[in-house]
Short mmCIF file of C-alpha atoms in Angstrom, two decimals:
data_model
loop_
_atom_site.label_atom_id
_atom_site.label_comp_id
_atom_site.label_asym_id
_atom_site.label_seq_id
_atom_site.Cartn_x
_atom_site.Cartn_y
_atom_site.Cartn_z
CA MET A 8 -17.54 3.48 14.59
CA ALA A 9 -17.11 0.95 11.83
CA LEU A 10 -13.87 0.17 9.05
CA VAL A 11 -15.44 2.44 6.47
CA PRO A 12 -14.73 2.21 2.90
CA MET A 13 -10.84 3.34 1.45
CA ARG A 14 -12.41 5.60 -1.32
CA LEU A 15 -14.39 7.15 1.46
CA MET A 16 -10.57 8.18 2.25
CA LEU A 17 -8.75 8.67 -1.33
CA ASP A 18 -11.74 10.62 -2.47
CA HIS A 19 -10.65 13.49 0.60
CA ALA A 20 -6.95 12.66 -0.20
CA ALA A 21 -7.76 14.59 -3.62
CA GLU A 22 -9.84 17.17 -2.97
CA ASN A 23 -7.06 18.21 -0.03
CA GLU A 24 -4.24 17.13 -2.33
CA TYR A 25 -2.72 14.84 0.42
CA GLY A 26 -1.67 11.17 0.12
CA ILE A 27 -2.07 8.49 2.38
CA PRO A 28 0.60 5.97 3.51
CA ALA A 29 -0.97 1.77 3.36
CA TYR A 30 1.20 -0.17 6.45
CA ASN A 31 1.30 -3.51 5.87
CA VAL A 32 0.74 -5.28 9.28
CA ASN A 33 0.71 -8.93 10.42
CA ASN A 34 0.40 -8.53 14.46
CA MET A 35 -0.21 -6.75 17.81
CA GLU A 36 3.70 -4.74 17.20
CA GLN A 37 2.82 -3.02 14.10
CA ILE A 38 -1.12 -2.22 14.47
CA GLN A 39 -0.49 0.03 18.43
CA ALA A 40 2.23 1.01 16.32
CA ILE A 41 0.26 2.28 13.63
CA MET A 42 -2.08 3.62 15.79
CA GLN A 43 -0.49 5.29 17.93
CA ALA A 44 2.13 7.13 15.27
CA ALA A 45 -2.04 8.65 13.59
CA ASP A 46 -3.58 9.71 16.89
CA GLU A 47 -0.53 11.14 17.34
CA THR A 48 -0.27 12.54 14.08
CA ASN A 49 -4.47 13.06 13.52
CA SER A 50 -4.09 10.49 10.46
CA PRO A 51 -6.78 8.49 9.34
CA VAL A 52 -5.55 4.81 8.76
CA ILE A 53 -5.05 2.04 6.19
CA LEU A 54 -3.63 -1.31 7.11
CA GLN A 55 -3.65 -4.09 4.97
CA ALA A 56 -2.72 -7.43 4.56
CA SER A 57 -1.45 -10.17 2.35
CA ARG A 58 -2.56 -13.59 1.88
CA GLY A 59 0.98 -14.44 3.66
CA ALA A 60 -0.07 -11.91 6.41
CA ARG A 61 -3.36 -14.48 6.60
CA LYS A 62 -2.19 -16.71 7.05
CA TYR A 63 0.76 -16.17 9.70
CA ALA A 64 -1.58 -14.72 11.78
CA GLY A 65 -4.96 -16.61 11.25
CA GLU A 66 -8.02 -14.66 9.65
CA ASN A 67 -9.01 -14.49 13.14
CA PHE A 68 -6.26 -12.53 15.07
CA LEU A 69 -5.65 -10.55 12.10
CA ARG A 70 -9.72 -8.89 11.67
CA HIS A 71 -9.91 -8.49 16.34
CA LEU A 72 -6.74 -7.10 16.24
CA ILE A 73 -7.43 -4.44 13.75
CA LEU A 74 -11.08 -3.53 14.96
CA ALA A 75 -9.02 -3.83 18.41
CA ALA A 76 -7.86 -0.21 17.44
CA VAL A 77 -11.57 0.51 16.14
CA GLU A 78 -13.01 0.21 19.20
CA THR A 79 -9.71 1.69 21.28
CA TYR A 80 -9.35 5.25 17.89
CA PRO A 81 -12.41 6.02 17.58
CA HIS A 82 -11.73 9.40 16.42
CA ILE A 83 -9.47 7.99 13.69
CA PRO A 84 -11.37 6.56 10.11
CA ILE A 85 -9.75 3.24 9.58
CA ALA A 86 -9.83 1.26 5.90
CA MET A 87 -8.85 -2.32 6.72
CA HIS A 88 -7.48 -4.16 3.21
CA GLN A 89 -6.39 -6.65 1.13
CA ASP A 90 -3.20 -6.31 -1.06
CA HIS A 91 -2.39 -8.34 -4.18
CA GLY A 92 -5.71 -10.86 -3.78
CA ASN A 93 -4.19 -13.41 -6.20
CA ALA A 94 -7.58 -14.04 -7.35
CA PRO A 95 -11.33 -13.12 -7.16
CA SER A 96 -11.55 -16.00 -4.50
CA THR A 97 -9.18 -14.30 -2.57
CA CYS A 98 -10.89 -10.68 -2.92
CA TYR A 99 -14.31 -12.66 -1.57
CA SER A 100 -13.11 -14.15 1.57
CA ALA A 101 -11.63 -11.28 2.66
CA MET A 102 -14.54 -9.11 2.42
CA LYS A 103 -16.14 -12.03 3.91
CA GLN A 104 -14.01 -11.36 6.81
CA GLY A 105 -14.73 -8.14 7.38
CA PHE A 106 -11.72 -6.01 4.76
CA THR A 107 -13.83 -2.78 3.63
CA SER A 108 -11.64 -2.68 0.94
CA VAL A 109 -9.49 -5.34 -2.23
CA MET A 110 -6.71 -5.22 -4.41
CA MET A 111 -7.75 -7.54 -7.62
CA ASP A 112 -4.22 -7.87 -9.77
CA GLY A 113 -4.41 -8.76 -11.72
CA SER A 114 -0.96 -7.98 -13.82
CA LEU A 115 -0.76 -11.81 -12.63
CA GLU A 116 -2.41 -15.59 -13.28
CA ALA A 117 -4.28 -16.42 -10.48
CA ASP A 118 -0.45 -18.54 -9.66
CA ALA A 119 0.95 -15.04 -9.26
CA LYS A 120 3.59 -15.49 -10.77
CA THR A 121 3.17 -14.95 -14.57
CA PRO A 122 2.45 -12.00 -15.72
CA ALA A 123 -1.59 -12.30 -17.72
CA SER A 124 -2.92 -11.00 -20.56
CA TYR A 125 -4.67 -7.02 -20.61
CA GLU A 126 -8.01 -9.18 -21.04
CA TYR A 127 -7.46 -11.73 -18.60
CA ASN A 128 -6.52 -8.38 -16.00
CA VAL A 129 -10.00 -6.79 -17.14
CA GLU A 130 -11.96 -9.57 -16.59
CA VAL A 131 -10.75 -10.60 -13.35
CA THR A 132 -10.72 -6.80 -12.27
CA ARG A 133 -13.48 -6.10 -13.48
CA GLU A 134 -16.20 -9.00 -11.10
CA VAL A 135 -14.62 -7.96 -8.87
CA VAL A 136 -15.71 -4.87 -9.03
CA ARG A 137 -18.98 -5.81 -9.46
CA VAL A 138 -19.24 -8.19 -6.30
CA ALA A 139 -17.34 -5.30 -4.45
CA HIS A 140 -20.00 -2.64 -5.02
CA SER A 141 -22.41 -4.47 -4.83
CA ILE A 142 -21.48 -4.02 -0.74
CA GLY A 143 -19.96 -0.50 -0.48
CA VAL A 144 -16.60 -2.36 -0.78
CA SER A 145 -13.14 0.07 -3.00
CA VAL A 146 -11.16 -2.02 -5.55
CA GLU A 147 -7.76 -1.05 -6.15
CA GLY A 148 -6.25 -2.65 -9.87
CA GLU A 149 -2.70 -3.24 -10.83
CA LEU A 150 -1.57 -2.03 -14.73
CA GLY A 151 1.80 -3.75 -15.36
CA CYS A 152 4.59 -5.38 -13.36
CA LEU A 153 6.50 -4.32 -10.38
CA GLY A 154 9.84 -4.99 -11.34
CA SER A 155 13.44 -2.95 -11.97
CA LEU A 156 13.77 -1.02 -14.44
CA GLU A 157 17.11 -0.92 -13.95
CA THR A 158 17.59 -4.27 -13.90
CA GLY A 159 15.05 -5.45 -16.03
CA MET A 160 13.88 -7.82 -13.63
CA GLY A 161 10.52 -8.90 -12.05
CA GLU A 162 10.55 -9.96 -8.37
CA ALA A 163 8.08 -11.72 -5.58
CA GLU A 164 7.36 -10.59 -1.90
CA ASP A 165 5.27 -12.93 0.70
CA GLY A 166 4.81 -15.82 -2.61
CA HIS A 167 3.93 -12.39 -4.94
CA GLY A 168 5.81 -11.81 -7.81
CA PHE A 169 6.72 -12.88 -10.70
CA GLU A 170 10.87 -13.46 -11.42
CA GLY A 171 12.40 -13.24 -13.92
CA LYS A 172 12.83 -10.68 -17.24
CA LEU A 173 10.11 -8.70 -18.72
CA SER A 174 10.32 -6.65 -21.02
CA HIS A 175 10.55 -2.56 -20.89
CA ASP A 176 6.30 -2.50 -21.69
CA GLN A 177 6.31 -5.12 -18.70
CA LEU A 178 7.66 -2.89 -16.24
CA LEU A 179 5.57 0.55 -17.14
CA THR A 180 2.38 1.67 -17.28
CA ASP A 181 0.77 2.42 -20.58
CA PRO A 182 -1.39 5.26 -20.35
CA ASP A 183 -3.68 4.81 -23.17
CA GLN A 184 -3.89 0.95 -21.46
CA ALA A 185 -4.31 2.77 -17.55
CA VAL A 186 -8.13 4.54 -19.55
CA ASP A 187 -8.95 1.88 -21.19
CA PHE A 188 -8.14 0.41 -17.69
CA VAL A 189 -10.21 2.26 -15.66
CA GLU A 190 -13.53 2.62 -18.14
CA GLN A 191 -13.99 -0.85 -18.80
CA THR A 192 -13.13 -1.97 -14.93
CA GLN A 193 -14.46 0.79 -12.80
CA VAL A 194 -11.64 0.52 -10.12
CA ASP A 195 -11.61 3.43 -7.05
CA ALA A 196 -7.91 2.42 -7.56
CA LEU A 197 -4.66 1.85 -9.91
CA ALA A 198 -1.69 0.44 -8.90
CA VAL A 199 0.94 1.64 -11.77
CA ALA A 200 4.66 0.44 -12.36
CA ILE A 201 6.87 2.45 -12.72
CA GLY A 202 10.48 0.62 -12.11
CA THR A 203 9.35 0.59 -7.83
CA SER A 204 9.72 -3.41 -6.09
CA HIS A 205 9.15 -5.04 -3.06
CA GLY A 206 11.16 -5.25 -0.55
CA ALA A 207 14.98 -2.73 0.52
CA TYR A 208 16.60 -4.18 -2.84
CA LYS A 209 15.20 -2.09 -4.92
CA PHE A 210 18.24 0.29 -6.71
CA THR A 211 21.34 -0.18 -6.34
CA ARG A 212 21.85 3.85 -6.70
CA LYS A 213 19.62 6.99 -5.99
CA PRO A 214 17.47 6.06 -8.00
CA THR A 215 17.30 8.46 -11.34
CA GLY A 216 14.74 8.62 -14.27
CA GLU A 217 15.53 6.78 -16.42
CA ILE A 218 14.68 4.11 -13.33
CA LEU A 219 12.66 5.19 -11.34
CA ALA A 220 9.46 6.93 -13.40
CA ILE A 221 8.16 9.80 -11.94
CA SER A 222 7.33 11.31 -15.36
CA ARG A 223 5.12 8.67 -15.79
CA ILE A 224 2.72 9.15 -13.05
CA GLU A 225 2.29 12.79 -14.47
CA GLU A 226 1.31 11.63 -17.21
CA ILE A 227 -1.22 9.04 -16.54
CA HIS A 228 -2.99 11.65 -13.79
CA ARG A 229 -3.15 14.20 -17.32
CA ARG A 230 -5.47 11.21 -19.24
CA LEU A 231 -7.01 10.37 -15.55
CA PRO A 232 -7.30 13.41 -13.87
CA ASN A 233 -10.26 12.29 -11.22
CA THR A 234 -8.90 8.27 -10.42
CA HIS A 235 -6.50 7.51 -7.13
CA LEU A 236 -3.17 6.59 -8.49
CA VAL A 237 -1.19 3.52 -5.99
CA MET A 238 2.62 3.54 -5.56
CA HIS A 239 3.33 0.06 -4.57
CA GLY A 240 7.00 -0.71 -2.96
CA SER A 241 7.44 2.84 -1.82
CA SER A 242 9.99 2.39 0.55
CA SER A 243 12.50 5.37 1.11
CA VAL A 244 14.98 2.88 3.46
CA PRO A 245 15.88 4.93 5.81
CA GLN A 246 20.02 4.29 5.39
CA ASP A 247 20.50 4.95 9.51
CA LEU A 248 18.59 2.17 10.42
CA ILE A 249 20.41 -0.06 8.61
CA GLU A 250 23.33 1.21 9.61
CA LEU A 251 22.08 0.53 13.40
CA ILE A 252 21.09 -2.83 11.28
CA ASN A 253 24.45 -4.14 10.39
CA LYS A 254 26.21 -2.53 14.33
CA TYR A 255 24.51 -4.94 15.71
CA GLY A 256 25.67 -7.73 13.21
CA GLY A 257 23.70 -7.76 10.12
CA THR A 258 24.43 -8.29 7.27
CA ILE A 259 21.89 -5.53 4.92
CA PRO A 260 24.76 -4.47 1.51
CA GLU A 261 24.30 -1.05 0.14
CA THR A 262 20.99 -0.82 -0.92
CA TYR A 263 18.23 2.45 -1.82
CA GLY A 264 14.60 2.92 -1.71
CA VAL A 265 12.40 5.27 -2.99
CA PRO A 266 13.91 9.03 -2.27
CA ILE A 267 10.24 10.62 0.08
CA GLU A 268 11.06 13.90 -2.48
CA GLU A 269 10.10 11.71 -5.50
CA ILE A 270 6.86 9.87 -3.64
CA GLN A 271 6.54 13.71 -3.08
CA LYS A 272 6.42 15.15 -6.92
CA GLY A 273 4.25 11.49 -7.57
CA ILE A 274 1.13 12.43 -4.83
CA LYS A 275 1.48 15.94 -6.90
CA CYS A 276 0.15 14.44 -9.43
CA GLY A 277 -2.59 11.88 -8.51
CA VAL A 278 -1.37 9.09 -6.62
CA ARG A 279 -2.86 8.98 -3.40
CA LYS A 280 -2.23 5.76 -1.75
CA VAL A 281 1.23 4.62 -1.13
CA ASN A 282 2.32 0.72 -0.37
CA ILE A 283 5.31 0.70 2.32
CA ASP A 284 5.94 -2.24 4.65
CA THR A 285 10.05 -2.67 4.35
CA ASP A 286 10.52 1.26 6.06
CA ASN A 287 8.56 -0.18 9.00
CA ARG A 288 10.70 -3.65 8.57
CA LEU A 289 13.66 -2.49 8.74
CA ALA A 290 12.38 -0.20 11.92
CA ILE A 291 11.68 -3.54 13.36
CA THR A 292 15.21 -4.52 13.20
CA ALA A 293 17.09 -2.60 13.89
CA ALA A 294 15.00 -2.09 17.39
CA VAL A 295 14.72 -5.63 18.49
CA ARG A 296 19.57 -5.96 16.96
CA GLU A 297 20.76 -3.43 19.29
CA ALA A 298 17.56 -3.96 22.43
CA LEU A 299 19.50 -7.94 22.02
CA ALA A 300 22.95 -6.54 21.92
CA GLN A 301 22.49 -4.03 24.34
CA ASN A 302 21.33 -6.47 27.30
CA THR A 303 22.09 -10.14 26.09
CA LYS A 304 21.07 -11.50 29.76
CA GLU A 305 17.19 -10.51 29.30
CA PHE A 306 15.10 -13.08 27.95
CA ASP A 307 11.52 -11.79 28.40
CA PRO A 308 10.46 -10.21 24.09
CA ARG A 309 8.90 -7.41 26.07
CA HIS A 310 12.49 -5.80 25.97
CA PHE A 311 11.89 -6.13 22.54
CA LEU A 312 8.98 -5.99 21.43
CA LYS A 313 8.44 -1.83 23.26
CA PRO A 314 10.94 -0.15 21.32
CA SER A 315 10.18 -1.74 17.57
CA ILE A 316 6.43 0.08 19.10
CA GLN A 317 8.34 2.77 19.44
CA TYR A 318 10.77 2.70 15.47
CA MET A 319 8.27 1.52 14.16
CA GLN A 320 6.24 4.60 15.16
CA LYS A 321 8.37 7.32 14.90
CA VAL A 322 8.54 6.00 10.51
CA CYS A 323 5.12 5.79 10.02
CA ALA A 324 4.28 9.36 12.38
CA GLU A 325 6.83 11.20 10.24
CA ARG A 326 5.38 9.50 6.66
CA TYR A 327 2.27 10.72 7.69
CA GLN A 328 3.60 14.27 8.04
CA ALA A 329 5.46 14.01 4.60
CA PHE A 330 2.86 12.51 3.00
CA GLY A 331 0.82 15.52 4.15
CA THR A 332 -1.98 13.21 5.87
CA ALA A 333 -1.56 14.46 9.15
CA GLY A 334 -4.10 16.82 10.19
CA ASN A 335 -6.94 15.15 8.63
CA ALA A 336 -8.16 11.65 10.33
CA SER A 337 -10.41 15.00 12.16
CA LYS A 338 -11.69 16.50 9.12
CA ILE A 339 -13.10 13.07 6.93
CA LYS A 340 -17.25 12.41 7.96
CA GLN A 341 -16.77 8.82 8.60
CA VAL A 342 -19.10 6.64 6.32
CA ASN A 343 -20.64 3.11 5.70
CA LEU A 344 -20.28 0.41 3.27
CA ASP A 345 -23.70 0.16 2.89
CA ASP A 346 -24.39 4.16 2.10
CA PHE A 347 -21.29 3.53 -0.53
CA ALA A 348 -23.21 0.55 -1.84
CA ALA A 349 -25.68 2.74 -2.43
CA LYS A 350 -24.10 5.38 -3.88
CA TYR A 351 -21.96 3.07 -6.54
CA ALA A 352 -26.37 1.75 -6.96
CA LYS A 353 -26.96 5.59 -8.03
CA GLY A 354 -23.55 5.52 -10.18
CA GLU A 355 -22.37 8.50 -8.43
CA LEU A 356 -18.97 7.35 -8.00
CA SER A 357 -17.49 6.27 -11.34
CA ALA A 358 -14.33 6.77 -13.20
CA THR A 359 -14.77 10.21 -15.30
CA ILE A 360 -12.38 9.57 -17.75
CA LYS A 361 -10.85 12.91 -20.18
CA LYS A 362 -10.09 11.80 -22.83
CA ALA A 363 -6.92 12.75 -24.85
CA VAL A 364 -6.36 15.25 -26.67
CA THR A 365 -5.26 15.46 -30.19
CA ALA A 366 -3.17 18.34 -31.66
#
């Protein structure tokens, strides 16, 4: 079976009230770990690549690695997603490469650094949706900027993000604006700002309501009950992996991620896609450091790459179980892009908006 639209998976997740982790990939070992975990748990898969990943791996290499996953696991629905597209041109190039889903991140201007106006965000996102839906490709938009409610600072990861002071309003997605944004753009999924950020250094303490606004997701979901919400920067930063890294020479300071139980609250309130990258990076780093330290004479890369697959597979399988994804791959009837293009053209997949109830 070919790659499938991400919207297909998100609709099934919404109907059955679960979330799907979206894992960033850069190389063969990461893809193998994710697919082994998905096969073990019978889970649908979202493989996503940033602009940095596409540059690092090479367009053709990355595409064929993902196609190899499709060929090896034909029973598992797989979506290939462009993460944080900085401009329409990035999204269009991804579509040409066979991506079945793209993110147009119009919260920042094309330089991927400068916070954009709301009008700009609507304009570029709407244009990408128009092109993508005509060929059955799903679109994720973003409203609000990723950054820390604890420090008020934005953050950059892999060359994408604003580094500097942001207002409280910029760090939290406005529910009323979210309704207008979805209505105007017709995005399939909406990434919301709630105080999460990319990387391992999200919080200096276990996050509570004032620095991780899960309640904002609840508000947005009440207004947009049929829109698939997305949590970015949602790695949990497992303490055992940090301890293992530091045991074998690492110097990662005390830091905290997004607790699993908080993500589960988000899933109950309409979150269908949960972006995870750092947890997998930590798993790989822990495995590599441990393997090299335990056998200092070894020089075969497979010596540390094999355990890195195993450690990352364990993390991925745990997330599939925790988010309710497990057991659902075989329940999704795989549909191709042409079928979805026809559905978009007929208006069958148009966003439905729930107007605010006034007292």
